[in-house]
mmCIF file of C-alpha atoms in Angstrom:
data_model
loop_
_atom_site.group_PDB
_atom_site.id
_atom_site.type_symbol
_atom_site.label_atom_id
_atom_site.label_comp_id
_atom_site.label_asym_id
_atom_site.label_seq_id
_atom_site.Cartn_x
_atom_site.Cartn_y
_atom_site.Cartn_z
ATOM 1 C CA UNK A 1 -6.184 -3.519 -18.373
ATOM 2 C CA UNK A 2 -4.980 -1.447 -15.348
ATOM 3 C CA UNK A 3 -3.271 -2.948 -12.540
ATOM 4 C CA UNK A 4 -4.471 -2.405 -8.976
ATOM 5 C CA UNK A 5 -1.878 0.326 -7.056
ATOM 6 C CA UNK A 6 -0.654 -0.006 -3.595
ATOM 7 C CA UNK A 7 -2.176 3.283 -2.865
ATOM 8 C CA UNK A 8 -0.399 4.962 -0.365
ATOM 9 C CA UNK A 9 -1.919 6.706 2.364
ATOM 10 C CA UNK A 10 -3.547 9.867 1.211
ATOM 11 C CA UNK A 11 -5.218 7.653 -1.993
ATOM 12 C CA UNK A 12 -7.405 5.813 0.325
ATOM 13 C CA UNK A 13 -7.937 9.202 2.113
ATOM 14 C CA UNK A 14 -8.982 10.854 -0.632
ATOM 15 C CA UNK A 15 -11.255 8.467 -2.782
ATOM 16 C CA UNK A 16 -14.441 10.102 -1.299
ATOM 17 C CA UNK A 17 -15.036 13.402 -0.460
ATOM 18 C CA UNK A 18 -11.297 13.783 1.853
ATOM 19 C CA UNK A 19 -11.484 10.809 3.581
ATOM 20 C CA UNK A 20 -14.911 11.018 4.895
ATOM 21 C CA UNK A 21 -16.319 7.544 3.684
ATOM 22 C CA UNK A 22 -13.037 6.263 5.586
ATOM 23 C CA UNK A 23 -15.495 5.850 8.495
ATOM 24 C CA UNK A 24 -19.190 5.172 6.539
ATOM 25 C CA UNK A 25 -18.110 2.695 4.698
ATOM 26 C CA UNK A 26 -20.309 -0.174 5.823
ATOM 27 C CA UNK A 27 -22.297 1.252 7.983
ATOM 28 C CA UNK A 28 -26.496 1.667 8.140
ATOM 29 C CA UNK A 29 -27.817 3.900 5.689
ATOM 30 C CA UNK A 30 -28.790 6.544 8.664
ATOM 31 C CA UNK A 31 -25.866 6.708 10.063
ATOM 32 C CA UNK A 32 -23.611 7.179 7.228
ATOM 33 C CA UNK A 33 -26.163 10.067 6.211
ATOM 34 C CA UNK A 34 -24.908 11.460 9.598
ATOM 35 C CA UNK A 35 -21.026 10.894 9.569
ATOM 36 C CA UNK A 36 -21.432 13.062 5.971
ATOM 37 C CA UNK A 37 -23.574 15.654 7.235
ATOM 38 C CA UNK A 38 -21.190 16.148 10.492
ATOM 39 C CA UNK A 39 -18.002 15.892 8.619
ATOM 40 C CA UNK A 40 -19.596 18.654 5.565
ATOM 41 C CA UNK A 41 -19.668 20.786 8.532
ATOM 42 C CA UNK A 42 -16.137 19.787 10.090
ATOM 43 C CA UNK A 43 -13.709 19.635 7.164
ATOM 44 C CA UNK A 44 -12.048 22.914 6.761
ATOM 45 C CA UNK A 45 -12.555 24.826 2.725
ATOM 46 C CA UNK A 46 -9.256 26.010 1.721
ATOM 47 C CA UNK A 47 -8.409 28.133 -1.893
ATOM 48 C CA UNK A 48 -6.253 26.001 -3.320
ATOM 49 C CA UNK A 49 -6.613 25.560 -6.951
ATOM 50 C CA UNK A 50 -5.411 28.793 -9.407
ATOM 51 C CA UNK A 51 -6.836 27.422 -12.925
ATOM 52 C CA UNK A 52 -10.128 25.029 -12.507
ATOM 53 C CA UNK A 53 -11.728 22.758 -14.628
ATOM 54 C CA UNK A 54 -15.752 23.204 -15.446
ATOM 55 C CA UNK A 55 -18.042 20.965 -13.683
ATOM 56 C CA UNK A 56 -21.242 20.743 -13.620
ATOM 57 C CA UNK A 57 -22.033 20.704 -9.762
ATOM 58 C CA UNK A 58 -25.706 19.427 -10.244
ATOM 59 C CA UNK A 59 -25.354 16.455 -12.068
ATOM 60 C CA UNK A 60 -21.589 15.373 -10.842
ATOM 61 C CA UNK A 61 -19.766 13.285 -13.890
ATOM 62 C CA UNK A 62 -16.049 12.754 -14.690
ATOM 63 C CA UNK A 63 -13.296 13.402 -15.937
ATOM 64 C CA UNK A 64 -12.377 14.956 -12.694
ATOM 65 C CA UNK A 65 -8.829 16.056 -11.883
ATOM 66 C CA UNK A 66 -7.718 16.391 -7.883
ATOM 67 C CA UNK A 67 -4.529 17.647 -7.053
ATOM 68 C CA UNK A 68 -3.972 16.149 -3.239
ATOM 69 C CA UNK A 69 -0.441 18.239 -1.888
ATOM 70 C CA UNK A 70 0.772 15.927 1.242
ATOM 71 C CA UNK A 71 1.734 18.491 3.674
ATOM 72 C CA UNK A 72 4.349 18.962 6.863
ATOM 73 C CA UNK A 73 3.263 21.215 9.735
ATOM 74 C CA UNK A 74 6.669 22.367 11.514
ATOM 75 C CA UNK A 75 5.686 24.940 13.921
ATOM 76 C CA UNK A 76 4.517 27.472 11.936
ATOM 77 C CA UNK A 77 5.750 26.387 8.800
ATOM 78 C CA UNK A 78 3.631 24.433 6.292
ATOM 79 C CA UNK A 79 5.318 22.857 3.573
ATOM 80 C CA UNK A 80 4.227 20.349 0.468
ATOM 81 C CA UNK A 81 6.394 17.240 0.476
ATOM 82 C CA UNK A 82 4.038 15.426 -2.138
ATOM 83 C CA UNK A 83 2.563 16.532 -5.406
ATOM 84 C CA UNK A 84 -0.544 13.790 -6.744
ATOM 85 C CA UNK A 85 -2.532 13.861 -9.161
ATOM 86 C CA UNK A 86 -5.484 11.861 -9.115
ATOM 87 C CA UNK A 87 -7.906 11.292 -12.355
ATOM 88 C CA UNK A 88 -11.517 9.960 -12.547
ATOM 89 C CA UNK A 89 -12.788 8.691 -15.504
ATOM 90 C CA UNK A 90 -16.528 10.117 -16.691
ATOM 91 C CA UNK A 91 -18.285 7.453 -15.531
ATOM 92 C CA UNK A 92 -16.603 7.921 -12.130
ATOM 93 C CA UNK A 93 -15.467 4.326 -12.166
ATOM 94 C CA UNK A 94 -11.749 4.261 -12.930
ATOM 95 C CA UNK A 95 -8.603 6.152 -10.884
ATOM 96 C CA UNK A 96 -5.334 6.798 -11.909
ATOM 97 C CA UNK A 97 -2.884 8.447 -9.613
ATOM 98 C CA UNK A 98 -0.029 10.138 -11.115
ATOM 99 C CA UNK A 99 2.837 10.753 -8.435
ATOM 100 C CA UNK A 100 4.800 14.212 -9.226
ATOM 101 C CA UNK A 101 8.326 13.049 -7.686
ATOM 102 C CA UNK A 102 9.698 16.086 -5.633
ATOM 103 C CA UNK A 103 13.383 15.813 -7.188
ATOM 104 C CA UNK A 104 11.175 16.510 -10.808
ATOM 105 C CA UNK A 105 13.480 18.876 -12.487
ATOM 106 C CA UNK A 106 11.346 22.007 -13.856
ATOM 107 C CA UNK A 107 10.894 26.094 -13.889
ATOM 108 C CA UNK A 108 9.413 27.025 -10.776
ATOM 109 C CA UNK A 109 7.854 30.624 -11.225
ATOM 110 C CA UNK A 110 8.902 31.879 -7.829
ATOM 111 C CA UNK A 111 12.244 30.653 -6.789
ATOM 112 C CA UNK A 112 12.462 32.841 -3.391
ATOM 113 C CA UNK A 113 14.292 35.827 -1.974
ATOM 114 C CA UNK A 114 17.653 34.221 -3.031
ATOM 115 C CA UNK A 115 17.216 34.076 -7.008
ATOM 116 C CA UNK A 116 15.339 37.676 -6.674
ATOM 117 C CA UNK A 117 12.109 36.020 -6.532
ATOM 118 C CA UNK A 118 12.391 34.967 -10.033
ATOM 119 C CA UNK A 119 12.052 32.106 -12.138
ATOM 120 C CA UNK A 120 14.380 29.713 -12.139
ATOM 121 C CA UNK A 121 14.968 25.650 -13.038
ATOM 122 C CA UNK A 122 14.752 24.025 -9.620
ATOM 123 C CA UNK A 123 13.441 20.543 -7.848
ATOM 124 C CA UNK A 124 9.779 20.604 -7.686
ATOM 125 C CA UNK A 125 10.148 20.311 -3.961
ATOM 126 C CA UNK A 126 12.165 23.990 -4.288
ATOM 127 C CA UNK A 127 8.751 25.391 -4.952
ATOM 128 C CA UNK A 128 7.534 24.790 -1.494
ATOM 129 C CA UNK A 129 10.386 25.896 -0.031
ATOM 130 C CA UNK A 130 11.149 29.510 -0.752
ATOM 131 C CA UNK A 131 8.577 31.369 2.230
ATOM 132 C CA UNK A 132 7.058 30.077 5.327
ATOM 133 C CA UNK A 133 4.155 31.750 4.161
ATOM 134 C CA UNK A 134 1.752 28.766 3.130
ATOM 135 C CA UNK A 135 -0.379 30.894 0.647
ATOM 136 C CA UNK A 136 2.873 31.948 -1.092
ATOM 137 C CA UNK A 137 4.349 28.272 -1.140
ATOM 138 C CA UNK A 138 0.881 26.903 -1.882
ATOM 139 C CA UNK A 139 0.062 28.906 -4.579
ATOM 140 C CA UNK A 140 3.929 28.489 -5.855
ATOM 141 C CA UNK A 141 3.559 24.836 -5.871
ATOM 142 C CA UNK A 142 -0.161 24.760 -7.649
ATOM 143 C CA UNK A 143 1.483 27.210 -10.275
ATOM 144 C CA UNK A 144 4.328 25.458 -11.056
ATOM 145 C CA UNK A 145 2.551 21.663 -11.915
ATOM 146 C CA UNK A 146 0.104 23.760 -13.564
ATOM 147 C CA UNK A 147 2.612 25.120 -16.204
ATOM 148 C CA UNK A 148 4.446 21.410 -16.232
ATOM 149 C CA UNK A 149 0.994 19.942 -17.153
ATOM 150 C CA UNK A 150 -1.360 22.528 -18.211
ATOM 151 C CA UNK A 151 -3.868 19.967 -16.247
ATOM 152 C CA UNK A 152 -6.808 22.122 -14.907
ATOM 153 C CA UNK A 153 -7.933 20.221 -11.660
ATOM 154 C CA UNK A 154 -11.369 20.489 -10.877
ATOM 155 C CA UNK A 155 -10.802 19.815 -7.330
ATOM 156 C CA UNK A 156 -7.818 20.397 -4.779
ATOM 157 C CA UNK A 157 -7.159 18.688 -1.315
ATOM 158 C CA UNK A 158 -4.325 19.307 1.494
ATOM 159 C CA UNK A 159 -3.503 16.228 4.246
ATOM 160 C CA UNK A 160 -1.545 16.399 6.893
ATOM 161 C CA UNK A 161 -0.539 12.777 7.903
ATOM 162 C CA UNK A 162 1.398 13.204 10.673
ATOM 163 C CA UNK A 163 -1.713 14.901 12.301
ATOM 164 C CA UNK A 164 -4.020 12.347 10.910
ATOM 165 C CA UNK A 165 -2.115 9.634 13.136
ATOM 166 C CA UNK A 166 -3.269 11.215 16.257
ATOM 167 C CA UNK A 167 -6.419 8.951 15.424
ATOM 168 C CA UNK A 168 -4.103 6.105 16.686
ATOM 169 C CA UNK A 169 -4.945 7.391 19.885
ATOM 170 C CA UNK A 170 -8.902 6.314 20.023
ATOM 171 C CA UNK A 171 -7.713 2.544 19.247
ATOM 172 C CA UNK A 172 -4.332 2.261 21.109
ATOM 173 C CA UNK A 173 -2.461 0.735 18.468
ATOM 174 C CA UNK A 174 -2.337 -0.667 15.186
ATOM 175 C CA UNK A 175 -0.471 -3.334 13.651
ATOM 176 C CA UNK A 176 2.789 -3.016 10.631
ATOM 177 C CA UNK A 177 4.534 -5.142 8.993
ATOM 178 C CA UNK A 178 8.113 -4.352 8.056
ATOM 179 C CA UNK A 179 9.238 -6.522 5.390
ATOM 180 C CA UNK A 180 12.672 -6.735 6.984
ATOM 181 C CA UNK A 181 14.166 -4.960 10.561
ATOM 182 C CA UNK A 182 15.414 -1.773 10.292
ATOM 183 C CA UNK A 183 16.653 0.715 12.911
ATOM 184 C CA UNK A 184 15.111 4.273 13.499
ATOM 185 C CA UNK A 185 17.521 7.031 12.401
ATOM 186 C CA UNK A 186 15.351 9.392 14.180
ATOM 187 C CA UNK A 187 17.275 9.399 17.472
ATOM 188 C CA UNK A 188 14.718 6.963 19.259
ATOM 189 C CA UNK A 189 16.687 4.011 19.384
ATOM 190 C CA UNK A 190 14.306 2.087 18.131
ATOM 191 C CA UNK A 191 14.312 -1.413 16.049
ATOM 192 C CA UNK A 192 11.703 -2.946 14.424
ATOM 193 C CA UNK A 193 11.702 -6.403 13.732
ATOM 194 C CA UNK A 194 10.677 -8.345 10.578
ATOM 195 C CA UNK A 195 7.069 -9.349 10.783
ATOM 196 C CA UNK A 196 3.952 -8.404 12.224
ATOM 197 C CA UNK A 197 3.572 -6.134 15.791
ATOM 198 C CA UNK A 198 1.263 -3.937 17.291
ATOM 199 C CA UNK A 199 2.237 -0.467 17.709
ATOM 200 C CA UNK A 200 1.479 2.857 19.566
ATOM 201 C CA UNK A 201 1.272 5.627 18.328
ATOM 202 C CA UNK A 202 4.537 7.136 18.760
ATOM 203 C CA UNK A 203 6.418 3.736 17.543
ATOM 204 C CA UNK A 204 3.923 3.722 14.670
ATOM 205 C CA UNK A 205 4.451 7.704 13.402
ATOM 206 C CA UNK A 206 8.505 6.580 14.425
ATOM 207 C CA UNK A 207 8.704 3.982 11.509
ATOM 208 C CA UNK A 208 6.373 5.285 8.860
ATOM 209 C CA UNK A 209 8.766 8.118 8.328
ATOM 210 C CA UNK A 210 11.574 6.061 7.869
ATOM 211 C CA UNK A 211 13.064 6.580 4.396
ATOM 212 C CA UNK A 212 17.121 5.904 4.034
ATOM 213 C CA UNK A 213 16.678 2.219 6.077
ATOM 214 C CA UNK A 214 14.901 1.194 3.745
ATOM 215 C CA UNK A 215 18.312 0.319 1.789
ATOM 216 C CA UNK A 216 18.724 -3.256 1.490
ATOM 217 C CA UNK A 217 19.332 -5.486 -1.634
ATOM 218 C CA UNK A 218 15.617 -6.695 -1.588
ATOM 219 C CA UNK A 219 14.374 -2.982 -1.110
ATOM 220 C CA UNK A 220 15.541 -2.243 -4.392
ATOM 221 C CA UNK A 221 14.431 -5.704 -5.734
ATOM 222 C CA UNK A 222 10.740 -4.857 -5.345
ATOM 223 C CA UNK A 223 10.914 -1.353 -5.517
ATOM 224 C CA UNK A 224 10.531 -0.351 -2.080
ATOM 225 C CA UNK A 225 13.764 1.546 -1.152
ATOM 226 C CA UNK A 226 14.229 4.804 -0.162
ATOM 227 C CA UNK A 227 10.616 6.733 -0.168
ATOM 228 C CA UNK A 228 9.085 3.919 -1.788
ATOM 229 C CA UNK A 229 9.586 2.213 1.179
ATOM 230 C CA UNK A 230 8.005 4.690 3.678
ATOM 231 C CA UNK A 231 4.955 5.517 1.497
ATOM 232 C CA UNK A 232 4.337 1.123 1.886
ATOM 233 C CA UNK A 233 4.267 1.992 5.092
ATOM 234 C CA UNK A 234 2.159 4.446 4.931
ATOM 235 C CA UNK A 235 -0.469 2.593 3.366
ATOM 236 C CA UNK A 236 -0.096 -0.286 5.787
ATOM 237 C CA UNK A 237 -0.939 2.290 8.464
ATOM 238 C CA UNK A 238 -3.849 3.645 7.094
ATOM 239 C CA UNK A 239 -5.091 0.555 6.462
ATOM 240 C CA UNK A 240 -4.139 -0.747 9.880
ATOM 241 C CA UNK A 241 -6.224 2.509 11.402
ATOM 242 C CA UNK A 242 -9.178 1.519 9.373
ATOM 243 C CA UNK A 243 -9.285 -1.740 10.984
ATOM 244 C CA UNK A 244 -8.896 -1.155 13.876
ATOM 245 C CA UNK A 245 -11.675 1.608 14.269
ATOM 246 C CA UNK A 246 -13.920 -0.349 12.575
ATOM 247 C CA UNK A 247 -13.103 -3.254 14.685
ATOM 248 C CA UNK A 248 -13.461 -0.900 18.056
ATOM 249 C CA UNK A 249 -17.249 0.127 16.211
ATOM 250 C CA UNK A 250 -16.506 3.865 15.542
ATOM 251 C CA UNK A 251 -17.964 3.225 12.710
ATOM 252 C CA UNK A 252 -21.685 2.141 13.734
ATOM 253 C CA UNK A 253 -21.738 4.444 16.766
ATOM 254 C CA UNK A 254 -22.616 7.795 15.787
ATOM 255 C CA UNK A 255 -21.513 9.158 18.989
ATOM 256 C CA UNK A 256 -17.948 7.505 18.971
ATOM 257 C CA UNK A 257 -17.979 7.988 14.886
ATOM 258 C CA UNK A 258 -17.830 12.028 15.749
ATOM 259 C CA UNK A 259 -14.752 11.457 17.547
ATOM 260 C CA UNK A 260 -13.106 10.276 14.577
ATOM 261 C CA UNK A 261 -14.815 12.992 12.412
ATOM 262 C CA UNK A 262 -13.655 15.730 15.172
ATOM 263 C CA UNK A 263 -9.806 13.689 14.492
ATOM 264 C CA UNK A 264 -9.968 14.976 10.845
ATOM 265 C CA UNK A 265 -11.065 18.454 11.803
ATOM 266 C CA UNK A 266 -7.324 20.527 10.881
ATOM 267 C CA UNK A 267 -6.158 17.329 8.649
ATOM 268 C CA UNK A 268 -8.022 17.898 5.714
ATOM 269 C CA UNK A 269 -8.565 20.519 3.552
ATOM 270 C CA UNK A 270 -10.760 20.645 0.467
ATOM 271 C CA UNK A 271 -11.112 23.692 -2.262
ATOM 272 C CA UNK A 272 -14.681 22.560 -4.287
ATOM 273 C CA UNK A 273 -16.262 24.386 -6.852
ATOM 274 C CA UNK A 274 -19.199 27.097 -5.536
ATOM 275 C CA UNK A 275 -22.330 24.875 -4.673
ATOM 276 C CA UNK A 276 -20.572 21.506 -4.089
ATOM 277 C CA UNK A 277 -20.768 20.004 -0.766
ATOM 278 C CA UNK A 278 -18.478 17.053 0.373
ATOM 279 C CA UNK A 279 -21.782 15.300 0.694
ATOM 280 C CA UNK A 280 -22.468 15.567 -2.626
ATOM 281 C CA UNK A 281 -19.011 14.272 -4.048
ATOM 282 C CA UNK A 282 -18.906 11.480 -1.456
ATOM 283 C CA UNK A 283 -22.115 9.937 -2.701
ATOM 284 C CA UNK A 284 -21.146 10.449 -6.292
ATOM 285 C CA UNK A 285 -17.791 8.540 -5.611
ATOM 286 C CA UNK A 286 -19.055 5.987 -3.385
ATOM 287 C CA UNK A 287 -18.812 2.921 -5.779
ATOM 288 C CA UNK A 288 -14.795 3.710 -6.548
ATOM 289 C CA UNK A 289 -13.048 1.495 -4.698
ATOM 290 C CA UNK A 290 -9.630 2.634 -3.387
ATOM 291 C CA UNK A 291 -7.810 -0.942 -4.049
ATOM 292 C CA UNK A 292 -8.105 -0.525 -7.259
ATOM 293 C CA UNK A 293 -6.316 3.091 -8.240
ATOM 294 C CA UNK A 294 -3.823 2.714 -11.166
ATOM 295 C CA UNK A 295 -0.538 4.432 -10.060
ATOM 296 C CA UNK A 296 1.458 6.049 -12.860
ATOM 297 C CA UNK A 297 5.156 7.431 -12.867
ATOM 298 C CA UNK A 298 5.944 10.351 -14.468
ATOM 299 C CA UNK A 299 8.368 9.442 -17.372
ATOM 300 C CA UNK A 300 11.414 10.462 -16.201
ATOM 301 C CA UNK A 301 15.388 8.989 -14.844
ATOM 302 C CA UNK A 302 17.759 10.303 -12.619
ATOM 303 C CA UNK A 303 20.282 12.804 -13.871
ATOM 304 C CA UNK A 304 22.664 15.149 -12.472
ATOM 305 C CA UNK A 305 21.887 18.751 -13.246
ATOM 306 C CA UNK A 306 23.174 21.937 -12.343
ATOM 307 C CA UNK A 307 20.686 21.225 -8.799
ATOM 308 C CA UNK A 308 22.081 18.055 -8.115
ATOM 309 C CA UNK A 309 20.928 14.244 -8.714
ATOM 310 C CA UNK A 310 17.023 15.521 -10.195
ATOM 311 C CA UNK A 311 14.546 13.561 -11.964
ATOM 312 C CA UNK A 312 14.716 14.961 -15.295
ATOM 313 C CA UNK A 313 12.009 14.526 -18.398
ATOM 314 C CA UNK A 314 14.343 13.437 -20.909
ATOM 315 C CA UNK A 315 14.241 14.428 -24.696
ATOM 316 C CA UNK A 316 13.088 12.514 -26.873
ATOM 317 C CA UNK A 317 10.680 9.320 -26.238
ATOM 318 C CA UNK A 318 10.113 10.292 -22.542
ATOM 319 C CA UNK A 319 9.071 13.880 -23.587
ATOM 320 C CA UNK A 320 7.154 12.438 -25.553
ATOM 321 C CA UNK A 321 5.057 10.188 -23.469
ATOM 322 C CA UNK A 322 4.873 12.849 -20.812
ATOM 323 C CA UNK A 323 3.367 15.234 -22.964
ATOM 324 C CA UNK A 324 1.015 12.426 -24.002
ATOM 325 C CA UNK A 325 0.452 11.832 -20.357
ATOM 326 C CA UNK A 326 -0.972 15.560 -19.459
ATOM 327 C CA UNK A 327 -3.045 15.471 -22.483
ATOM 328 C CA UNK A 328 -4.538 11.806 -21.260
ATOM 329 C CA UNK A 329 -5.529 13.468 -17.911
ATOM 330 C CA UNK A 330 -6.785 16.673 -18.909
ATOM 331 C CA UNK A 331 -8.520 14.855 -22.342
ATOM 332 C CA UNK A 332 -9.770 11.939 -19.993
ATOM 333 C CA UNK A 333 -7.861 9.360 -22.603
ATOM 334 C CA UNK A 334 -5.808 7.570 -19.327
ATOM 335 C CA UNK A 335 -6.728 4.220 -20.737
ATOM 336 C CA UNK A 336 -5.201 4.590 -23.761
ATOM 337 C CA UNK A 337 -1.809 5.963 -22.162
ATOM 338 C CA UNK A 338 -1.773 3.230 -19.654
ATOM 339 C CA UNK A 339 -2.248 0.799 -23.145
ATOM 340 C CA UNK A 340 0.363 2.407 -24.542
ATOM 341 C CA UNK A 341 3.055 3.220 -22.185
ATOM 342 C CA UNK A 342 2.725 0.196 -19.914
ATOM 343 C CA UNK A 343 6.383 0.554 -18.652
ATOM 344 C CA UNK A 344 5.158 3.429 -16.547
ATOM 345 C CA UNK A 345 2.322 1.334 -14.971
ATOM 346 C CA UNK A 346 3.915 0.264 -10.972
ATOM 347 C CA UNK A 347 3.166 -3.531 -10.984
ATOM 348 C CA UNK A 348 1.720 -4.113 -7.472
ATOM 349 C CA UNK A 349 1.846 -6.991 -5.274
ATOM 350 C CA UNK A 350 1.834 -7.845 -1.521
ATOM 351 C CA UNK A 351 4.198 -9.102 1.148
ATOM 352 C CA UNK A 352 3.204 -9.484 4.768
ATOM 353 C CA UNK A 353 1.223 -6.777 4.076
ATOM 354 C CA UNK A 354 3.636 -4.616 2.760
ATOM 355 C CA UNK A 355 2.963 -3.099 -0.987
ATOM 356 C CA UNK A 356 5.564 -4.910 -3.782
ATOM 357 C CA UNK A 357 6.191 -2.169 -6.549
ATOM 358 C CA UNK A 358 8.303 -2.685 -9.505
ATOM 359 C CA UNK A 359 10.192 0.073 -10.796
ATOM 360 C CA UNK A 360 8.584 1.601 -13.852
ATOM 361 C CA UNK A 361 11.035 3.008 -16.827
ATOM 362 C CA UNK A 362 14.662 3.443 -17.111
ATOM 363 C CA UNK A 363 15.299 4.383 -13.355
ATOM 364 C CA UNK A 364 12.864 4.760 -10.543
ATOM 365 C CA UNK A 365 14.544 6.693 -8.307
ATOM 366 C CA UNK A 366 12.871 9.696 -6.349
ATOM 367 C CA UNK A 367 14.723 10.191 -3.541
ATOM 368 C CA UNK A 368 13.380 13.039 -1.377
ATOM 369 C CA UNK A 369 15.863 15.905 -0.512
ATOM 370 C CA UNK A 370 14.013 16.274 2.827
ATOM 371 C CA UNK A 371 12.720 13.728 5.334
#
């Protein structure tokens, strides 16, 4: 049986239709009719997705594939600093999220000006590196986990999360829950105590991007050092968000509910098949429930290669079971893998709010190679 995942941020987002039922869930029938038919109208189409999947867009049915790319807006650079996969069974009532880690050690087709534009065995996180040209890093990205997997996604989906926490603004603050204090390396001179406190949204944006504090003894215990630790973070503050505008009634107002729909206007992106509306997936995903998304680890352990310290698909039994893995998702067999290879399941639990992940495999270690 699958094991609920602490989702991290971008899961919850994503569930229905790019976040949209974020802000319909429990409201009247009317006005979540509204928040959909606003937000189909608000939530930008990008081209994302090189080799797609058939689906039939009139009568909506699984397996669907979704590749979500987490992105980073620097001026006028856009970058992808995380690589998901996200399956749906064909009755549209089971999720597993597979989590590409961006030290994954593969041939990127285009490895930039300095290798001559050629191919070359990089980090996966190389592939969004080599132009500030989005379409060319986009496209780079999108073609490189589609010759690791050969999975044809059916759907695609950018987010911007640093630009989605400028809804922290409507509510004030929210409220996270560090497991343990830690000190902001990000020149702020901050320190956030153990426990529960409400945050703006500077402080808040300040500590879920911390990655190397998250280095203590019981970090690695539960799985929650290094990026591990920021993406529990990350889920906390979604979370936190949700509560809070539900709390403040953005949710049953349909005037103050377009405020948060005109929030996610430039934070989403979706690329659907001709003659699919985000209205129409929303509804069709509306019974999934985001608590309950199996999160799977690529099979994989840290090695040194000619790159650097790179998570790297050994030979042998981890081959193996990752080959097994992109037939699962593009086959729609996930159950059966997760049956299988349950050592690549993350056990989930909670701690003042925080998400408790055990380490899956040999080594668990994804360290990003930028912050």
């Amino acid at each position: 049986m699958a094991v609920k995942s602490g989702a991290p941020w971008w899961a919850h987002l994503m569930m229905y239709a790019g976040g949209v039922t974020m802000v319909v869930a429990g409201t009247t029938a009317g006005i979540a009719q509204y928040a959909l038919h606003t937000a189909n109208n608000t939530i930008e189409q990008e081209d994302i997705i090189n080799n797609r999947g058939e689906m039939d867009v009139e009568n909506i049915e699984g397996p669907l594939n979704i590749l979500v790319l987490g992105i980073d807006k620097q001026g006028d650079s856009t970058r992808s600093d995380t690589m998901i996969m996200v399956h749906i069974n064909k009755e549209l009532t089971e999720v597993s999220m597979v989590s590409l880690p961006r030290d994954l050690y593969v041939e990127i087709p285009d490895c930039g000006p300095d290798w001559g534009n050629n191919t070359c065995m990089q980090k996966l996180n190389h592939a969004a590196s080599i132009s500030d040209d989005w379409d060319v890093t986009r496209a780079n990205v999108v073609d490189t986990i589609y010759n690791l997997t050969g999975v044809e996604f059916h759907i695609g989906a950018t987010v911007d999360f640093n630009g989605f926490m400028d809804l922290v603004d409507l509510v004030g603050e929210i409220e996270l829950c560090p497991w343990h204090e830690i000190t902001s390396i990000h020149g702020e001179n901050r320190t956030f105590p153990e426990g529960c406190n409400y945050y703006n949204k500077e402080e808040a944006l300040d500590l879920i991007r911390q990655r190397y504090p998250w280095d203590e003894p019981e970090d690695y215990e539960k799985g929650l050092w290094g990026d591990y630790g920021r993406q529990a973070m990350q889920q906390q503050a979604i979370k936190a968000l949700i509560k809070e505008l539900k709390a403040d009634g953005y949710a049953t107002d349909p005037t103050r509910l377009n405020e948060v729909l005109e929030g996610l206007e430039g934070k989403l992106t979706l690329d659907l098949p001709d003659g699919l509306t985000a209205i129409d997936l929303a509804l069709n995903l509306r019974d999934l429930n985001p608590e309950d998304i199996t999160s799977i680890r690529v099979p994989a352990t840290s090695q040194e290669t000619d790159v650097g310290s790179s998570e790297v698909i050994a030979e042998g039994e981890q081959q193996i079971a990752a080959d097994a893995l992109w037939r699962a998702l593009q086959e729609d067999t996930m159950t059966e893998w997760i049956a299988q290879y349950p050592e690549w399941v993350k056990q989930t639990g909670s701690n003042t709010g925080a998400t408790t992940e055990e380490p899956a495999g040999e080594d668990a270690s994804t360290e990003a190679t930028t912050d």
